[in-house]
Coordinates of C-alpha atoms and ligand atoms in Angstrom, one line a residue:
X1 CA 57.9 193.0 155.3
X2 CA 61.6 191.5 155.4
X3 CA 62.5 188.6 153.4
X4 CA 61.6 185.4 154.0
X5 CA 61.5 181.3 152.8
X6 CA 58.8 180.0 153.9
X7 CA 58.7 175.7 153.7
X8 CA 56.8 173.1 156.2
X9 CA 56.9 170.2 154.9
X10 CA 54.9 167.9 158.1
X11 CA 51.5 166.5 156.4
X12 CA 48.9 167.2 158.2
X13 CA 46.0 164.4 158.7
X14 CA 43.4 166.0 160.3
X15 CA 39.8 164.6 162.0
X16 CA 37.9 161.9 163.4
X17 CA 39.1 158.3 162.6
X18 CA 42.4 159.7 160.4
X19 CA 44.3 157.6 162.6
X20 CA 43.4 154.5 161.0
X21 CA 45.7 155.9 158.0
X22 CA 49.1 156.1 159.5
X23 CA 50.3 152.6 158.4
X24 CA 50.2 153.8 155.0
X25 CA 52.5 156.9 156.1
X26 CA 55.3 154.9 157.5
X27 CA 57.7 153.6 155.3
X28 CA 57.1 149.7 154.8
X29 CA 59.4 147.2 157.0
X30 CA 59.9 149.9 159.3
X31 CA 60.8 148.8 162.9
X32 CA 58.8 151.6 164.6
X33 CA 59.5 152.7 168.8
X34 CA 56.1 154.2 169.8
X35 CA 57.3 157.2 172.0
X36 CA 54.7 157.8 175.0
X37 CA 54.2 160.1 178.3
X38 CA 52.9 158.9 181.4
X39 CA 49.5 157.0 180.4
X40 CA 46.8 159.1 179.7
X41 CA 47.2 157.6 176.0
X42 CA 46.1 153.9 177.6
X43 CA 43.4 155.3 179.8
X44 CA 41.6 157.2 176.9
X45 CA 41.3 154.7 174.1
X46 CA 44.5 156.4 171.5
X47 CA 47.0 153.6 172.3
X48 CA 44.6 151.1 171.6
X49 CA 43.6 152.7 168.0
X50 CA 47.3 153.4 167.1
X51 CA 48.4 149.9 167.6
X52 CA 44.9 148.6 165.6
X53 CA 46.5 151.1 162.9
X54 CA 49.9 149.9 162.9
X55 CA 51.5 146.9 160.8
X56 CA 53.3 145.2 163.6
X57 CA 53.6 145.3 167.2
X58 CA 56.1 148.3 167.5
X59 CA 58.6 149.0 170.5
X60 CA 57.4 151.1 173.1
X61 CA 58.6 153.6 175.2
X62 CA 56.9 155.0 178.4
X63 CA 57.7 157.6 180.7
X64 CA 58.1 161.1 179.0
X65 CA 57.3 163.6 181.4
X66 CA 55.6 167.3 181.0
X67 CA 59.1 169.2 180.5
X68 CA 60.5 166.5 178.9
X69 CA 63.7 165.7 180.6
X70 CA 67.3 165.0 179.1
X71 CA 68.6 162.2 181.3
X72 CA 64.5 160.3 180.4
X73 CA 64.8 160.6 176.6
X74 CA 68.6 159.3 176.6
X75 CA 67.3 155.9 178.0
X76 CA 64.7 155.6 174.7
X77 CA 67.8 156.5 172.9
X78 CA 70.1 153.4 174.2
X79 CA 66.3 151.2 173.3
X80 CA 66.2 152.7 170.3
X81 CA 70.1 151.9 169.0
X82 CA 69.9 148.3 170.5
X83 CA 66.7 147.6 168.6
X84 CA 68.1 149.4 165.4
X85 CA 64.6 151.5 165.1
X86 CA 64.3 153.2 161.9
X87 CA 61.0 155.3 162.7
X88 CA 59.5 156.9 165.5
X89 CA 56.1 157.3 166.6
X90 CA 55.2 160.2 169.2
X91 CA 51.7 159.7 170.7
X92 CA 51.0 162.3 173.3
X93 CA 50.9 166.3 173.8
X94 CA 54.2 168.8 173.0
X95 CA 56.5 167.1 175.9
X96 CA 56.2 164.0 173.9
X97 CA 56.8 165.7 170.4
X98 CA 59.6 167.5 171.6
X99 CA 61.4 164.7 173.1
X100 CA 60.8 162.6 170.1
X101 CA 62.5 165.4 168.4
X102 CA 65.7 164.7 170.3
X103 CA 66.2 161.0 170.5
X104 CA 65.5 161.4 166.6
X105 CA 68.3 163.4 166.1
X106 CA 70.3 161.6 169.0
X107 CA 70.3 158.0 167.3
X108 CA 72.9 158.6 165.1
X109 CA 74.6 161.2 166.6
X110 CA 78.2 160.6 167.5
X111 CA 79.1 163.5 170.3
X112 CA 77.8 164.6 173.4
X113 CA 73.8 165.2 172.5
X114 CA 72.9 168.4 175.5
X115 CA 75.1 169.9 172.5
X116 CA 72.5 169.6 170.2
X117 CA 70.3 171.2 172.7
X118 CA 72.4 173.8 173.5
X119 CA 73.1 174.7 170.1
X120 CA 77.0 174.3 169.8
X121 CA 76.7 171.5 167.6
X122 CA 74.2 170.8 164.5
X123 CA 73.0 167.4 163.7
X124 CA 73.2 166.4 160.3
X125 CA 70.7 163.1 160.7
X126 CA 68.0 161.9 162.2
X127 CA 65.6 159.3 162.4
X128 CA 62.3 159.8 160.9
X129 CA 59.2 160.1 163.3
X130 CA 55.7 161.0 162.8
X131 CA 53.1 162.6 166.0
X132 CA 49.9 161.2 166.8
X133 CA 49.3 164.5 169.1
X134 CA 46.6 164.3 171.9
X135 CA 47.1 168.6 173.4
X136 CA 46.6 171.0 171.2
X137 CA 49.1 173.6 172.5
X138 CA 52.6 174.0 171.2
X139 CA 52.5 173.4 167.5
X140 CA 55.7 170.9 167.6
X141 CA 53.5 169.1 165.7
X142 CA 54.4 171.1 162.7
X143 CA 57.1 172.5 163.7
X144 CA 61.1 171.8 164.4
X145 CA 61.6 173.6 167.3
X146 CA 61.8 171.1 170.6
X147 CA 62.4 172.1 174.1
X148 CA 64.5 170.1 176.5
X149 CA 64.9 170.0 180.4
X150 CA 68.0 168.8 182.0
X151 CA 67.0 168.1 186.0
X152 CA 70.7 168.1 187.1
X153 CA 71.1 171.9 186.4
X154 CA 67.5 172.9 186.5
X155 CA 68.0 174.0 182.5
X156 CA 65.2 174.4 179.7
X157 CA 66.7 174.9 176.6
X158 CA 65.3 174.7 172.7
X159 CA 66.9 174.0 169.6
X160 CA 65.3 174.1 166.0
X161 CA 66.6 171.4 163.2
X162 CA 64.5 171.2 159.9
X163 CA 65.9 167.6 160.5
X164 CA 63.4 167.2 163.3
X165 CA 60.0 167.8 161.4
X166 CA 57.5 165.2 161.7
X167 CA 57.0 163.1 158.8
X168 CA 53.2 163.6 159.6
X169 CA 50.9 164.4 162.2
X170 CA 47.6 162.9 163.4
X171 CA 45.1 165.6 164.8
X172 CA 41.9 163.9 165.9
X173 CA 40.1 166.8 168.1
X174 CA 38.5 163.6 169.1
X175 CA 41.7 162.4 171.3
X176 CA 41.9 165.8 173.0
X177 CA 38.6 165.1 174.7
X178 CA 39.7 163.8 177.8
X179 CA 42.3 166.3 178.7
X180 CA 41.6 167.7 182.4
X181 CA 40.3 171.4 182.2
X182 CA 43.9 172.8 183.4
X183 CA 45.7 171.2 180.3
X184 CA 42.6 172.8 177.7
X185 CA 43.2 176.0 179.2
X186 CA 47.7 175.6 179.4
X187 CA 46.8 174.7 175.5
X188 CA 44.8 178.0 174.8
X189 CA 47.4 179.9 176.3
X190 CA 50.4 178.7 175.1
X191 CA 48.7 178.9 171.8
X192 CA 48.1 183.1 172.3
X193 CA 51.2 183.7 173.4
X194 CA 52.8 182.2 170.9
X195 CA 50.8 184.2 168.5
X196 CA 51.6 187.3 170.6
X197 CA 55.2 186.5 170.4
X198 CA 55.0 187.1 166.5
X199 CA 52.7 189.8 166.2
X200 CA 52.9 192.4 169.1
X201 CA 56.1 193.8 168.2
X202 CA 56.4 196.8 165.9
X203 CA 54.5 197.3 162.5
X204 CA 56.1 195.4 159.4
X205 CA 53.3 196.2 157.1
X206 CA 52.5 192.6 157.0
X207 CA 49.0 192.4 156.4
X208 CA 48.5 188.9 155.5
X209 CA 50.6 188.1 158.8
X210 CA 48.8 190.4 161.2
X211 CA 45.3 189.5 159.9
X212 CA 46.1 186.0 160.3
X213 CA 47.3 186.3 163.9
X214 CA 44.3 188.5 164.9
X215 CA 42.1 185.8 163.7
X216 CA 43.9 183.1 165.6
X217 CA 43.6 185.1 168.8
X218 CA 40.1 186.1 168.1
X219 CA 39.1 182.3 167.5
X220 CA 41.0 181.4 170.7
X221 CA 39.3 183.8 172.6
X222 CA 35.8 182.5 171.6
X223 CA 36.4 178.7 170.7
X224 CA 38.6 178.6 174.0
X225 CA 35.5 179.6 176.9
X226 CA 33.5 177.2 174.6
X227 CA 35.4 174.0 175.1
X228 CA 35.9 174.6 178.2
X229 CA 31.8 175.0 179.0
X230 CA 31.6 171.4 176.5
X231 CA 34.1 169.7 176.0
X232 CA 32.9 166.9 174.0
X233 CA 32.0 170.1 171.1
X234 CA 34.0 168.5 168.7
X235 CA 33.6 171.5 166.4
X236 CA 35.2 174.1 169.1
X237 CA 38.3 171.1 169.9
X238 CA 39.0 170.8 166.1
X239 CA 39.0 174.9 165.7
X240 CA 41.0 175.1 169.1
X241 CA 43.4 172.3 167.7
X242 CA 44.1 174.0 164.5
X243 CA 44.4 177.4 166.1
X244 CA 47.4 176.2 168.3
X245 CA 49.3 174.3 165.0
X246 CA 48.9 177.5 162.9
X247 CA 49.8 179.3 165.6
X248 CA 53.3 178.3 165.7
X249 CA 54.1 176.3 162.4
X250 CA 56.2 179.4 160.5
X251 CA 53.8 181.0 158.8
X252 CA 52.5 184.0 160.5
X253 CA 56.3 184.4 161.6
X254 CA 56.9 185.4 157.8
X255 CA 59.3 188.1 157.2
X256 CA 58.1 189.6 161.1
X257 CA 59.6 190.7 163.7
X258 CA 59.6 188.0 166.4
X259 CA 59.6 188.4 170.7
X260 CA 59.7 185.3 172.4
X261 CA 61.2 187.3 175.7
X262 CA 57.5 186.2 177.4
X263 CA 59.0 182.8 176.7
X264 CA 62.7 183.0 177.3
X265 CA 61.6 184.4 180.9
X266 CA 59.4 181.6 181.1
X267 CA 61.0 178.6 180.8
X268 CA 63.8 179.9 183.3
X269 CA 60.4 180.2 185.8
X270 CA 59.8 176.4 184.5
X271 CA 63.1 175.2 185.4
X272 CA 63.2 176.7 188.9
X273 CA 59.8 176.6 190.3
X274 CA 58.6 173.5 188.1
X275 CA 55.7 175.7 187.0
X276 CA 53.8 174.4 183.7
X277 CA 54.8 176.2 180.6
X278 CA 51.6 178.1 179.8
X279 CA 51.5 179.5 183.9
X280 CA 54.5 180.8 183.2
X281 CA 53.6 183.0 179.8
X282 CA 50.0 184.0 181.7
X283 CA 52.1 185.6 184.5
X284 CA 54.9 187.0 182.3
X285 CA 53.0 188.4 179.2
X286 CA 50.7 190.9 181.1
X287 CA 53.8 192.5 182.9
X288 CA 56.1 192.0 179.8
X289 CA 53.5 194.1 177.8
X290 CA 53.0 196.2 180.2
X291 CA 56.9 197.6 181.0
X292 CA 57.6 197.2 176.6
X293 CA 54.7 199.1 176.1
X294 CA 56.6 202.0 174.5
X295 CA 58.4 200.3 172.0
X296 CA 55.2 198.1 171.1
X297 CA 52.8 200.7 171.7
X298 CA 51.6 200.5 167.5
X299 CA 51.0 196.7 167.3
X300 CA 49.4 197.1 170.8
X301 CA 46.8 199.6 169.8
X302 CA 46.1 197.7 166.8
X303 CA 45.4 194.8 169.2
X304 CA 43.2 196.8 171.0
X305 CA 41.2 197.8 167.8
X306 CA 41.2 194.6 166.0
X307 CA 40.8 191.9 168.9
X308 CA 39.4 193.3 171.9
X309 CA 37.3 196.1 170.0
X310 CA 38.4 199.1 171.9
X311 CA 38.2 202.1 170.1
X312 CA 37.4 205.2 172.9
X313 CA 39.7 206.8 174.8
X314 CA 43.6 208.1 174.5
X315 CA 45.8 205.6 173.0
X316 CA 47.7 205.1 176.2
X317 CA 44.3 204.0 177.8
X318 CA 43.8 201.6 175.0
X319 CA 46.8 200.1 175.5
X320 CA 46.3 199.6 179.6
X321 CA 42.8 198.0 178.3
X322 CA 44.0 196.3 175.9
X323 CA 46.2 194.5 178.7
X324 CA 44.1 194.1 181.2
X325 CA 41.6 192.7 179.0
X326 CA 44.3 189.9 178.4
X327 CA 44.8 189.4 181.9
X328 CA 41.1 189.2 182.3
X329 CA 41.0 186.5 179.8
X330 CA 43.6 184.2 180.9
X331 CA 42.6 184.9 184.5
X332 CA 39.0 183.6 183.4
X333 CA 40.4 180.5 181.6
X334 CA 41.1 179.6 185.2
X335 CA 44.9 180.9 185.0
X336 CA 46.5 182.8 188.0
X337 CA 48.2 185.8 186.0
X338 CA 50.5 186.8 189.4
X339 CA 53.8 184.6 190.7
X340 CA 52.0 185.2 194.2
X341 CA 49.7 182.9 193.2
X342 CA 51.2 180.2 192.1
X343 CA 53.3 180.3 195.3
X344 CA 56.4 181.4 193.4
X345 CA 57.5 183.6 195.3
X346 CA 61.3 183.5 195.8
X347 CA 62.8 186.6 194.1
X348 CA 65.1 184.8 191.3
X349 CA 65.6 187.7 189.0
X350 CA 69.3 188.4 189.6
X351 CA 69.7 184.2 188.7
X352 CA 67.5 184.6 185.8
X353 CA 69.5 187.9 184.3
X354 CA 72.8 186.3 184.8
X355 CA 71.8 183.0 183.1
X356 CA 70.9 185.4 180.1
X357 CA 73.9 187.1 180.8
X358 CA 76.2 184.1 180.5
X359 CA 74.4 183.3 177.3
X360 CA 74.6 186.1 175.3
X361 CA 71.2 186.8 175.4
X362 CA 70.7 190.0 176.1
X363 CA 69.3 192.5 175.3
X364 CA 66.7 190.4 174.2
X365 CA 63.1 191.1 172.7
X366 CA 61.6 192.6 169.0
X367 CA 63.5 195.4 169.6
X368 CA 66.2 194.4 171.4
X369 CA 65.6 196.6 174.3
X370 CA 64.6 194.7 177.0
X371 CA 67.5 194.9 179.2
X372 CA 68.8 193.1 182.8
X373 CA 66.9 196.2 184.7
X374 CA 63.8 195.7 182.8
X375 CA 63.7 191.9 182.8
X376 CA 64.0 192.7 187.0
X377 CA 61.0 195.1 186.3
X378 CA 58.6 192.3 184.4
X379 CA 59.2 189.9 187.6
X380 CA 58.9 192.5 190.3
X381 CA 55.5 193.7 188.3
X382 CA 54.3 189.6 187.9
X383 CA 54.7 189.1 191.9
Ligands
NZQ401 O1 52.1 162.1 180.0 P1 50.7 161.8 179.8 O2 50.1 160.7 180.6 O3 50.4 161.6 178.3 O4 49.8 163.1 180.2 C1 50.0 164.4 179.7 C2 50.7 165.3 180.6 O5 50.6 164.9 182.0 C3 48.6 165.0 179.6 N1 47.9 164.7 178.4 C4 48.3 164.9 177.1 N2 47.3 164.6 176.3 C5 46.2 164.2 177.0 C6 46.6 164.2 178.4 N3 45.8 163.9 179.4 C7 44.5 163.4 179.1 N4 44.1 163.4 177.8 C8 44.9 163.7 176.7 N5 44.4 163.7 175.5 O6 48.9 166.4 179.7 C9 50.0 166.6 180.5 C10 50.9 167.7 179.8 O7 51.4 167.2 178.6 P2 52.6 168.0 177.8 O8 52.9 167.3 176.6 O9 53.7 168.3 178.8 O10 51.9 169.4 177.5 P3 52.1 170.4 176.3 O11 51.6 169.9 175.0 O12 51.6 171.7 176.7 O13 53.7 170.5 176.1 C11 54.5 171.3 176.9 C12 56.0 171.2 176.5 O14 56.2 171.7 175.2 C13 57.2 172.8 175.2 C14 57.0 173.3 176.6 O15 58.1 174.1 177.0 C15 56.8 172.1 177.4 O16 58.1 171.5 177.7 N6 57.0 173.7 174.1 C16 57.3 173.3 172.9 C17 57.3 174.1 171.8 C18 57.7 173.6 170.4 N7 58.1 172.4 170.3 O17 57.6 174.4 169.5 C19 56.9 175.5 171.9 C20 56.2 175.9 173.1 O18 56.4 177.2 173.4 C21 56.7 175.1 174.3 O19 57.8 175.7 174.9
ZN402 ZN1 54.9 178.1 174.3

């Protein structure tokens, strides 16, 4: 196990009704700017019971989209500085996190901000901001990692800034009830590959890490069909909800190797097609596991054992189960697991490589192996 600090400081108020509490989290006299998506926060009843919970009447700002985009979250950023808002309230799913994340570190930031998200510059404050989250998926909710889309040059970039941890998040399982199915199931997956993205690398002799992932995947594999057949089981949202924030909020990253190729490819598919975020990892993950599954062949086989329960046969046939079992599961969460099939179609590798190219990124992966040819090789294998 490599070394490692490990702090999250986000306070996490978890269940039915916990809303009601958040007054009491926000410092007193605050002027707050509710940050909000598209509506589905009016429609199902959480507006209404964050305002109840609220003080005052806070500023409001609609309108952040799925992916959320650059040129949107600058606009609550101008609000924000005319109305001198000291806190910030995100009500939604991740796009919503992650955007607050930006115009929190945007408000007082003197300088171009697409620096921030393009890492050449570092903020050094932000204004404070607590989540009231409504899809369990990303874990931005306890995390201080946000991802950023910029529309005029079809880019989806991330930044991390301890700066940029909520204050507090709200997780009512209760609010995620009336997601449609296709976000439930974008939420499972984004959840397992995230998990994947920390775990199936090579061996670190991290027990308490690897044990901890395998239980996150084994409860998403059984809590996640569940919801889906109920969704009003509010003990199968409240594990699924949990799974996703543990699933990315540091700590089974500890002193690990770490992926996050499945992702990097991803978001590039994101920015050029418009896919969602979790279509993307369904159809890259398979393939990615697939063409890397020499230099991850230990951690795979011990995925095999420990969460799909294969034990017969040569480990190279443990391994091709082991993947097609994934691509079963996603497939039967209602996810298309091939580019065909999500109509993606156009061969954009050579774009993709060179973008990574022009970054620096490669080669990228746990083992640093996963060159321009093979990244070529996971598309052409996803089609
Ligand atoms: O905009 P509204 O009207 O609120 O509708 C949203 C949106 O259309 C809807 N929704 C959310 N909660 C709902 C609901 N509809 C009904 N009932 C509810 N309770 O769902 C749609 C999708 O929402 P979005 O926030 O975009 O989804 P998600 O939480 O999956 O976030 C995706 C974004 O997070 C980034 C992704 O790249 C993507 O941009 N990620 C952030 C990460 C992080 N911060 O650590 C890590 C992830 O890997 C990921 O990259
Ligand atoms: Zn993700």
């Amino acid at each position: 196990m490599d070394n490692f600090i490990f702090q999250n400081p986000v306070k996490v108020i978890f269940g039915r009704n916990q809303v009601a509490s958040i007054s009491a989290e926000i410092p007193k006299n605050s002027k707050v700017m509710l940050t909000c998506g598209g509506g589905s926060i009016r429609k199902n009843g959480v507006y209404d019971q964050v305002i109840n919970a609220l003080d005052s009447k806070p500023i409001e700002f609609w309108g952040i989209e799925p992916n959320p985009v650059f040129e949107t979250l600058m606009k609550a950023v101008e609000i924000a500085r005319a109305e001198k808002i000291d806190f910030l309230l995100a009500v939604g799913g991740g796009s919503v996190a992650d955007g607050t994340k930006l115009i929190s570190a945007t408000i007082p930031f003197d300088g171009d901000p697409w620096e921030i998200v393009t890492r050449k510059v570092k903020p050094t404050k932000a204004v404070p901001f607590g989540c009231v989250l409504t899809l369990p998926a990303t874990g931005s909710e306890m995390n201080c990692g946000s991802v950023i889309t910029r529309r005029e040059t079809k880019e989806k970039l991330s930044f991390q800034n301890p700066l940029v941890f909520p204050r507090f998040s709200v997780l009512d399982p209760t609010f995620t009830y009336s997601l449609p199915t296709k976000q439930v199931t974008n939420g499972i997956i984004d959840a397992f590959v995230h998990v994947t993205e920390q775990y199936l690398t090579f061996p670190a002799q991290a027990q308490i890490q690897d044990r901890f992932s395998e239980g996150i995947l084994c409860a998403l594999i059984e809590e996640g069909p569940k919801t889906l057949n109920n969704p009003t089981d509010y003990d199968s949202r409240a594990n699924l909800m949990w799974a996703a924030t543990m699933a990315l909020n540091g700590l089974i990253g500890c002193g690990v190797p770490q992926d996050w190729a499945t992702h990097m490819i991803g978001h590039e598919l994101t920015a050029f097609f418009g896919l969602d975020h979790a279509q993307t990892l369904a159809v890259i993950l398979p393939s990615l596991l697939w063409v890397q599954r020499d230099s991850k062949r230990h951690k795979l086989i011990q995925y095999a054992r420990r969460v799909w329960n294969i034990n017969d046969g040569s480990e190279a046939e443990m391994i091709e189960k082991a993947i097609a079992k994934t691509r079963t599961f996603f497939e039967s969460l209602g996810l298309p697991t091939r580019l065909t099939a999500l109509g993606a179609t156009e061969d954009i590798s050579d774009l993709i490589v060179s973008r990574f190219q022009t970054r620096n990124m490669l080669p990228m992966g746990d083992s640093k192996n996963l060159s321009a040819d093979k990244i070529r090789e996971i598309l052409m294998q996803a089609q």
